[in-house]
Amino acid sequence: MSESMSDIDIEGQEDKITSPPDTVQIVLSKETRKLRKKKQFLSDDDYPASPKKTPTNTNKKVASKVVPTSPESPPEKENITITPQHDAEQQETFVETSIKTPHKKRLSDFLLMSKEKTENDSDMDEVDTDDLLNELEQLPRLRKTLTSQKKKKTKRASSSSYAKPSLVKKQQIPRYDPKLVSQLSHEYPDSYWQFYADRYAMMDAINAHNPVKALPFDMSDQGAITSMTLSADGTLLATFSNVGAIKIWDVMDDFQLLRKIRDHVEPQIDEFYCGQFLEGGLLVSGGKLKDRHRWSAEDGDNHILPCPLKIFRIETCERVTVLEGHMEEILCIKAVNFKGQRYLISTSQDGYIIKWHMNEDWTELLDSVRMRDGLTCMAFTISFVPNTGNKYFIAACDEHLRLYDFENAVLLQTFEDIYSSYCDCGKFIHWVDDDQQETSVIDEMEKRVEELSVVENEEGKQSNDSKTTDEEAASFAWFISRGAEMCDVSDGVSSKPNTCTLHKLIYPTEVGGQFKLETVKKYMHEDYHSNSWLVKITSNGRYILAPTIYGQIFVFNIASGKVTAVIKEHEDIEVRDVIFHPYKPLLFSCGDDGYVKVYTYDDDNGNDKNSDENDDDEEEAMSL
């Protein structure tokens, strides 16, 4: 499968999908049933005016006062807190706190001493050079790269007044341990391979013999729709728009609009780029927050503000939690379960990846930390490495792919120069038509654990017949990526064609080993143009679906590399996101034209394959 769980954004979640009892009535999730009780969703006019905020005292200032001192003692600084009072006499009262620093000789003192000694002692032979050397050794070291240090810290200093996640303390980079990773994988198994082509009623063939058509549903918004996500049970679809709206659609009931979520207590301008359903009827989202009263000539838009993650309760459309830490727009959000604990992980254009440790009901932040990578990189998407217990993930950063240790929040490896401009999407998939893959990755992980158990039980002794090469014993996973190329010909035109790439990530076989990323195949076409950012690809394990900047979706066969179909239902503008439904023959796409398109098979007899003719498969799929 496509990283099907990534396509519908339910990586690492533990909730079970409820199953329908028969072909007539589908047992929906608790959240969906609540939403269906009210067909009329809350509109903007239903919300009362926001209460006026009580003005707070923001006139506190901190002043610095220099106390005159003698030449033998350094100056003493006093931090004075000035609190304005109504009484004029009280305004002159200060609370003073002295901060004394130990005396250090300054360079000017040594130069003055040297000058006086030279004037008094004309004979240079009387100067004791050993004394001079000893005095020079006591001089403070000069900062040679002061300018460069200030330049590097400029961006981070701008966020000093803003609540920032803590940085991971400098520590030794942990080594990969195959045995520990295998144990972690079996103790906390992921669910990435539940849905893919050839299983249930998922759309598994898109070609001339199996064409698709758009269904006549009116799903739109007043601005560009940048991304979508499905609920864990596949019954709800959420769309995120740059006009500050999140819409919830009923997948099982003709895609009726159930809710329109806005942050009615936010005084600034919201734009939503991404999000994900959470357990308990919640939804987390992120994007861009802009100052309503300030204009940025450099950006040609309202001035950007620090951009928080926001968690909403779907039933009431109210905001329940705000997570502050990013300084620029948020590009990707994932919900992760790691060692029984709940986390969110987010990426941003500010160059940081942040791990948020949440409580059991996702409403309270316990701790947050930035990934330690020694640099800032703009990560567009992240995808967790299969069968590692969510310990490792790959981020599409700048023009590279970077491998991180999620547990220790540290960068492990960088696979450089995947694309000439930037790589903005990467996902793990289950390639169903791989002839070389005799067993699944899960089987290989189990085989590896058995081999390690044999080694442990026999105290490291193993017969020659049971020995395997590193390549044979190695576990691996398939990974797809896409990116943009440098426009070296003209504006928007590159000499290099846009491509999607199939990679093979080979896991280490020994303690301290390195991951290997091999390029298996590239997918391109002379009419495939996708030089735009925030464009996501998807896969069902047999095809790669790649949107373009001209409203098309190219369908590449992973095995043959050929284009089997080109879907064109959007206007001649960027298509931003495309996802498969996990157990129904449905496909979704959204774009800058403000529309969501729903596709299914085009049956010659006029009977859509979207009907409930595969109820047995659907019931089995939902039971998972």
PDB file of N, CA, C and O in Angstrom, residues 417-461:
ATOM      1  N   ASP A 417      20.936  15.778  -2.258  1.00  0.00           N
ATOM      2  CA  ASP A 417      20.715  16.162  -3.657  1.00  0.00           C
ATOM      3  C   ASP A 417      19.783  15.190  -4.388  1.00  0.00           C
ATOM      4  O   ASP A 417      20.096  14.699  -5.470  1.00  0.00           O
ATOM      5  N   ILE A 418      18.625  14.945  -3.786  1.00  0.00           N
ATOM      6  CA  ILE A 418      17.615  14.121  -4.454  1.00  0.00           C
ATOM      7  C   ILE A 418      17.012  14.896  -5.623  1.00  0.00           C
ATOM      8  O   ILE A 418      16.745  14.343  -6.690  1.00  0.00           O
ATOM      9  N   TYR A 419      16.787  16.195  -5.412  1.00  0.00           N
ATOM     10  CA  TYR A 419      16.281  17.085  -6.467  1.00  0.00           C
ATOM     11  C   TYR A 419      17.100  18.369  -6.432  1.00  0.00           C
ATOM     12  O   TYR A 419      17.717  18.708  -5.417  1.00  0.00           O
ATOM     13  N   SER A 420      17.103  19.107  -7.546  1.00  0.00           N
ATOM     14  CA  SER A 420      17.972  20.278  -7.647  1.00  0.00           C
ATOM     15  C   SER A 420      17.424  21.489  -6.908  1.00  0.00           C
ATOM     16  O   SER A 420      18.195  22.362  -6.503  1.00  0.00           O
ATOM     17  N   SER A 421      16.109  21.567  -6.694  1.00  0.00           N
ATOM     18  CA  SER A 421      15.539  22.701  -5.989  1.00  0.00           C
ATOM     19  C   SER A 421      15.094  22.294  -4.590  1.00  0.00           C
ATOM     20  O   SER A 421      15.690  22.707  -3.606  1.00  0.00           O
ATOM     21  N   TYR A 422      14.050  21.482  -4.471  1.00  0.00           N
ATOM     22  CA  TYR A 422      13.642  20.979  -3.162  1.00  0.00           C
ATOM     23  C   TYR A 422      12.799  19.718  -3.334  1.00  0.00           C
ATOM     24  O   TYR A 422      12.189  19.484  -4.373  1.00  0.00           O
ATOM     25  N   CYS A 423      12.818  18.912  -2.309  1.00  0.00           N
ATOM     26  CA  CYS A 423      12.010  17.690  -2.239  1.00  0.00           C
ATOM     27  C   CYS A 423      10.889  17.956  -1.248  1.00  0.00           C
ATOM     28  O   CYS A 423      11.144  18.159  -0.059  1.00  0.00           O
ATOM     29  N   ASP A 424       9.643  17.965  -1.717  1.00  0.00           N
ATOM     30  CA  ASP A 424       8.549  18.384  -0.835  1.00  0.00           C
ATOM     31  C   ASP A 424       7.554  17.283  -0.514  1.00  0.00           C
ATOM     32  O   ASP A 424       6.525  17.564   0.109  1.00  0.00           O
ATOM     33  N   CYS A 425       7.833  16.049  -0.881  1.00  0.00           N
ATOM     34  CA  CYS A 425       6.927  14.970  -0.510  1.00  0.00           C
ATOM     35  C   CYS A 425       7.668  13.641  -0.534  1.00  0.00           C
ATOM     36  O   CYS A 425       8.409  13.351  -1.479  1.00  0.00           O
ATOM     37  N   GLY A 426       7.465  12.835   0.507  1.00  0.00           N
ATOM     38  CA  GLY A 426       8.048  11.499   0.572  1.00  0.00           C
ATOM     39  C   GLY A 426       7.174  10.592   1.410  1.00  0.00           C
ATOM     40  O   GLY A 426       6.696  10.993   2.483  1.00  0.00           O
ATOM     41  N   LYS A 427       6.933   9.346   0.946  1.00  0.00           N
ATOM     42  CA  LYS A 427       6.060   8.417   1.655  1.00  0.00           C
ATOM     43  C   LYS A 427       6.558   6.992   1.477  1.00  0.00           C
ATOM     44  O   LYS A 427       7.006   6.606   0.387  1.00  0.00           O
ATOM     45  N   PHE A 428       6.435   6.202   2.537  1.00  0.00           N
ATOM     46  CA  PHE A 428       6.692   4.772   2.436  1.00  0.00           C
ATOM     47  C   PHE A 428       5.458   4.088   1.868  1.00  0.00           C
ATOM     48  O   PHE A 428       4.320   4.463   2.185  1.00  0.00           O
ATOM     49  N   ILE A 429       5.676   3.071   1.027  1.00  0.00           N
ATOM     50  CA  ILE A 429       4.575   2.373   0.386  1.00  0.00           C
ATOM     51  C   ILE A 429       4.807   0.865   0.474  1.00  0.00           C
ATOM     52  O   ILE A 429       5.911   0.406   0.805  1.00  0.00           O
ATOM     53  N   HIS A 430       3.767   0.100   0.173  1.00  0.00           N
ATOM     54  CA  HIS A 430       3.875  -1.347   0.039  1.00  0.00           C
ATOM     55  C   HIS A 430       3.726  -1.675  -1.440  1.00  0.00           C
ATOM     56  O   HIS A 430       2.625  -1.633  -2.000  1.00  0.00           O
ATOM     57  N   TRP A 431       4.823  -1.974  -2.104  1.00  0.00           N
ATOM     58  CA  TRP A 431       4.822  -2.242  -3.546  1.00  0.00           C
ATOM     59  C   TRP A 431       4.299  -3.663  -3.771  1.00  0.00           C
ATOM     60  O   TRP A 431       4.986  -4.643  -3.502  1.00  0.00           O
ATOM     61  N   VAL A 432       3.087  -3.768  -4.296  1.00  0.00           N
ATOM     62  CA  VAL A 432       2.432  -5.074  -4.403  1.00  0.00           C
ATOM     63  C   VAL A 432       2.922  -5.881  -5.593  1.00  0.00           C
ATOM     64  O   VAL A 432       2.774  -7.114  -5.615  1.00  0.00           O
ATOM     65  N   ASP A 433       3.492  -5.245  -6.602  1.00  0.00           N
ATOM     66  CA  ASP A 433       3.916  -5.940  -7.825  1.00  0.00           C
ATOM     67  C   ASP A 433       5.423  -6.115  -7.909  1.00  0.00           C
ATOM     68  O   ASP A 433       5.977  -6.273  -9.001  1.00  0.00           O
ATOM     69  N   ASP A 434       6.087  -6.115  -6.773  1.00  0.00           N
ATOM     70  CA  ASP A 434       7.536  -6.289  -6.762  1.00  0.00           C
ATOM     71  C   ASP A 434       7.871  -7.765  -6.930  1.00  0.00           C
ATOM     72  O   ASP A 434       7.603  -8.581  -6.046  1.00  0.00           O
ATOM     73  N   ASP A 435       8.481  -8.136  -8.056  1.00  0.00           N
ATOM     74  CA  ASP A 435       8.830  -9.539  -8.319  1.00  0.00           C
ATOM     75  C   ASP A 435       9.985 -10.003  -7.453  1.00  0.00           C
ATOM     76  O   ASP A 435      10.110 -11.190  -7.144  1.00  0.00           O
ATOM     77  N   GLN A 436      10.870  -9.091  -7.077  1.00  0.00           N
ATOM     78  CA  GLN A 436      12.040  -9.484  -6.302  1.00  0.00           C
ATOM     79  C   GLN A 436      11.719  -9.667  -4.824  1.00  0.00           C
ATOM     80  O   GLN A 436      12.472 -10.293  -4.107  1.00  0.00           O
ATOM     81  N   GLN A 437      10.599  -9.127  -4.417  1.00  0.00           N
ATOM     82  CA  GLN A 437      10.240  -9.210  -3.003  1.00  0.00           C
ATOM     83  C   GLN A 437       9.403 -10.467  -2.778  1.00  0.00           C
ATOM     84  O   GLN A 437       8.193 -10.476  -2.935  1.00  0.00           O
ATOM     85  N   GLU A 438      10.053 -11.571  -2.417  1.00  0.00           N
ATOM     86  CA  GLU A 438       9.353 -12.821  -2.223  1.00  0.00           C
ATOM     87  C   GLU A 438       8.522 -12.819  -0.954  1.00  0.00           C
ATOM     88  O   GLU A 438       7.510 -13.486  -0.857  1.00  0.00           O
ATOM     89  N   THR A 439       8.969 -12.105   0.059  1.00  0.00           N
ATOM     90  CA  THR A 439       8.227 -11.998   1.303  1.00  0.00           C
ATOM     91  C   THR A 439       8.045 -10.531   1.638  1.00  0.00           C
ATOM     92  O   THR A 439       8.768  -9.675   1.149  1.00  0.00           O
ATOM     93  N   SER A 440       7.061 -10.259   2.433  1.00  0.00           N
ATOM     94  CA  SER A 440       6.801  -8.878   2.821  1.00  0.00           C
ATOM     95  C   SER A 440       7.854  -8.414   3.809  1.00  0.00           C
ATOM     96  O   SER A 440       8.610  -9.193   4.376  1.00  0.00           O
ATOM     97  N   VAL A 441       7.868  -7.102   4.037  1.00  0.00           N
ATOM     98  CA  VAL A 441       8.810  -6.550   4.995  1.00  0.00           C
ATOM     99  C   VAL A 441       8.532  -7.084   6.394  1.00  0.00           C
ATOM    100  O   VAL A 441       9.438  -7.336   7.178  1.00  0.00           O
ATOM    101  N   ILE A 442       7.258  -7.311   6.694  1.00  0.00           N
ATOM    102  CA  ILE A 442       6.916  -7.842   8.006  1.00  0.00           C
ATOM    103  C   ILE A 442       7.502  -9.234   8.185  1.00  0.00           C
ATOM    104  O   ILE A 442       8.057  -9.571   9.240  1.00  0.00           O
ATOM    105  N   ASP A 443       7.394 -10.061   7.154  1.00  0.00           N
ATOM    106  CA  ASP A 443       7.967 -11.402   7.236  1.00  0.00           C
ATOM    107  C   ASP A 443       9.479 -11.333   7.422  1.00  0.00           C
ATOM    108  O   ASP A 443      10.061 -12.132   8.155  1.00  0.00           O
ATOM    109  N   GLU A 444      10.107 -10.394   6.741  1.00  0.00           N
ATOM    110  CA  GLU A 444      11.558 -10.283   6.868  1.00  0.00           C
ATOM    111  C   GLU A 444      11.960  -9.841   8.271  1.00  0.00           C
ATOM    112  O   GLU A 444      12.957 -10.313   8.818  1.00  0.00           O
ATOM    113  N   MET A 445      11.178  -8.940   8.867  1.00  0.00           N
ATOM    114  CA  MET A 445      11.473  -8.529  10.233  1.00  0.00           C
ATOM    115  C   MET A 445      11.328  -9.708  11.196  1.00  0.00           C
ATOM    116  O   MET A 445      12.149  -9.892  12.097  1.00  0.00           O
ATOM    117  N   GLU A 446      10.281 -10.545  10.990  1.00  0.00           N
ATOM    118  CA  GLU A 446      10.112 -11.717  11.841  1.00  0.00           C
ATOM    119  C   GLU A 446      11.270 -12.693  11.657  1.00  0.00           C
ATOM    120  O   GLU A 446      11.766 -13.295  12.609  1.00  0.00           O
ATOM    121  N   LYS A 447      11.709 -12.846  10.405  1.00  0.00           N
ATOM    122  CA  LYS A 447      12.840 -13.731  10.126  1.00  0.00           C
ATOM    123  C   LYS A 447      14.097 -13.223  10.815  1.00  0.00           C
ATOM    124  O   LYS A 447      14.885 -13.995  11.380  1.00  0.00           O
ATOM    125  N   ARG A 448      14.259 -11.902  10.799  1.00  0.00           N
ATOM    126  CA  ARG A 448      15.443 -11.311  11.421  1.00  0.00           C
ATOM    127  C   ARG A 448      15.432 -11.543  12.935  1.00  0.00           C
ATOM    128  O   ARG A 448      16.459 -11.823  13.544  1.00  0.00           O
ATOM    129  N   VAL A 449      14.240 -11.403  13.551  1.00  0.00           N
ATOM    130  CA  VAL A 449      14.140 -11.623  14.987  1.00  0.00           C
ATOM    131  C   VAL A 449      14.477 -13.066  15.336  1.00  0.00           C
ATOM    132  O   VAL A 449      15.161 -13.354  16.320  1.00  0.00           O
ATOM    133  N   GLU A 450      13.997 -14.012  14.503  1.00  0.00           N
ATOM    134  CA  GLU A 450      14.309 -15.419  14.748  1.00  0.00           C
ATOM    135  C   GLU A 450      15.811 -15.669  14.656  1.00  0.00           C
ATOM    136  O   GLU A 450      16.380 -16.407  15.465  1.00  0.00           O
ATOM    137  N   GLU A 451      16.469 -15.050  13.681  1.00  0.00           N
ATOM    138  CA  GLU A 451      17.909 -15.231  13.532  1.00  0.00           C
ATOM    139  C   GLU A 451      18.647 -14.682  14.749  1.00  0.00           C
ATOM    140  O   GLU A 451      19.585 -15.304  15.256  1.00  0.00           O
ATOM    141  N   LEU A 452      18.193 -13.501  15.220  1.00  0.00           N
ATOM    142  CA  LEU A 452      18.838 -12.924  16.391  1.00  0.00           C
ATOM    143  C   LEU A 452      18.597 -13.785  17.629  1.00  0.00           C
ATOM    144  O   LEU A 452      19.468 -13.896  18.491  1.00  0.00           O
ATOM    145  N   SER A 453      17.422 -14.399  17.727  1.00  0.00           N
ATOM    146  CA  SER A 453      17.132 -15.270  18.864  1.00  0.00           C
ATOM    147  C   SER A 453      18.032 -16.504  18.845  1.00  0.00           C
ATOM    148  O   SER A 453      18.516 -16.960  19.879  1.00  0.00           O
ATOM    149  N   VAL A 454      18.262 -17.042  17.637  1.00  0.00           N
ATOM    150  CA  VAL A 454      19.142 -18.205  17.515  1.00  0.00           C
ATOM    151  C   VAL A 454      20.552 -17.852  17.964  1.00  0.00           C
ATOM    152  O   VAL A 454      21.207 -18.597  18.699  1.00  0.00           O
ATOM    153  N   VAL A 455      20.986 -16.672  17.551  1.00  0.00           N
ATOM    154  CA  VAL A 455      22.330 -16.248  17.933  1.00  0.00           C
ATOM    155  C   VAL A 455      22.436 -16.100  19.450  1.00  0.00           C
ATOM    156  O   VAL A 455      23.422 -16.491  20.070  1.00  0.00           O
ATOM    157  N   GLU A 456      21.382 -15.543  20.047  1.00  0.00           N
ATOM    158  CA  GLU A 456      21.411 -15.335  21.489  1.00  0.00           C
ATOM    159  C   GLU A 456      21.349 -16.663  22.243  1.00  0.00           C
ATOM    160  O   GLU A 456      22.059 -16.865  23.223  1.00  0.00           O
ATOM    161  N   ASN A 457      20.506 -17.585  21.795  1.00  0.00           N
ATOM    162  CA  ASN A 457      20.355 -18.864  22.495  1.00  0.00           C
ATOM    163  C   ASN A 457      21.605 -19.731  22.384  1.00  0.00           C
ATOM    164  O   ASN A 457      21.941 -20.473  23.292  1.00  0.00           O
ATOM    165  N   GLU A 458      22.293 -19.657  21.289  1.00  0.00           N
ATOM    166  CA  GLU A 458      23.490 -20.472  21.081  1.00  0.00           C
ATOM    167  C   GLU A 458      24.750 -19.712  21.443  1.00  0.00           C
ATOM    168  O   GLU A 458      25.850 -20.122  21.095  1.00  0.00           O
ATOM    169  N   GLU A 459      24.565 -18.577  22.143  1.00  0.00           N
ATOM    170  CA  GLU A 459      25.692 -17.758  22.607  1.00  0.00           C
ATOM    171  C   GLU A 459      26.617 -17.371  21.459  1.00  0.00           C
ATOM    172  O   GLU A 459      27.833 -17.465  21.531  1.00  0.00           O
ATOM    173  N   GLY A 460      25.954 -16.943  20.404  1.00  0.00           N
ATOM    174  CA  GLY A 460      26.717 -16.419  19.280  1.00  0.00           C
ATOM    175  C   GLY A 460      27.195 -17.462  18.306  1.00  0.00           C
ATOM    176  O   GLY A 460      27.840 -17.121  17.306  1.00  0.00           O
ATOM    177  N   LYS A 461      26.907 -18.745  18.539  1.00  0.00           N
ATOM    178  CA  LYS A 461      27.359 -19.798  17.644  1.00  0.00           C
ATOM    179  C   LYS A 461      26.226 -20.193  16.714  1.00  0.00           C
ATOM    180  O   LYS A 461      25.124 -20.459  17.150  1.00  0.00           O
TER     181      LYS A 461
END
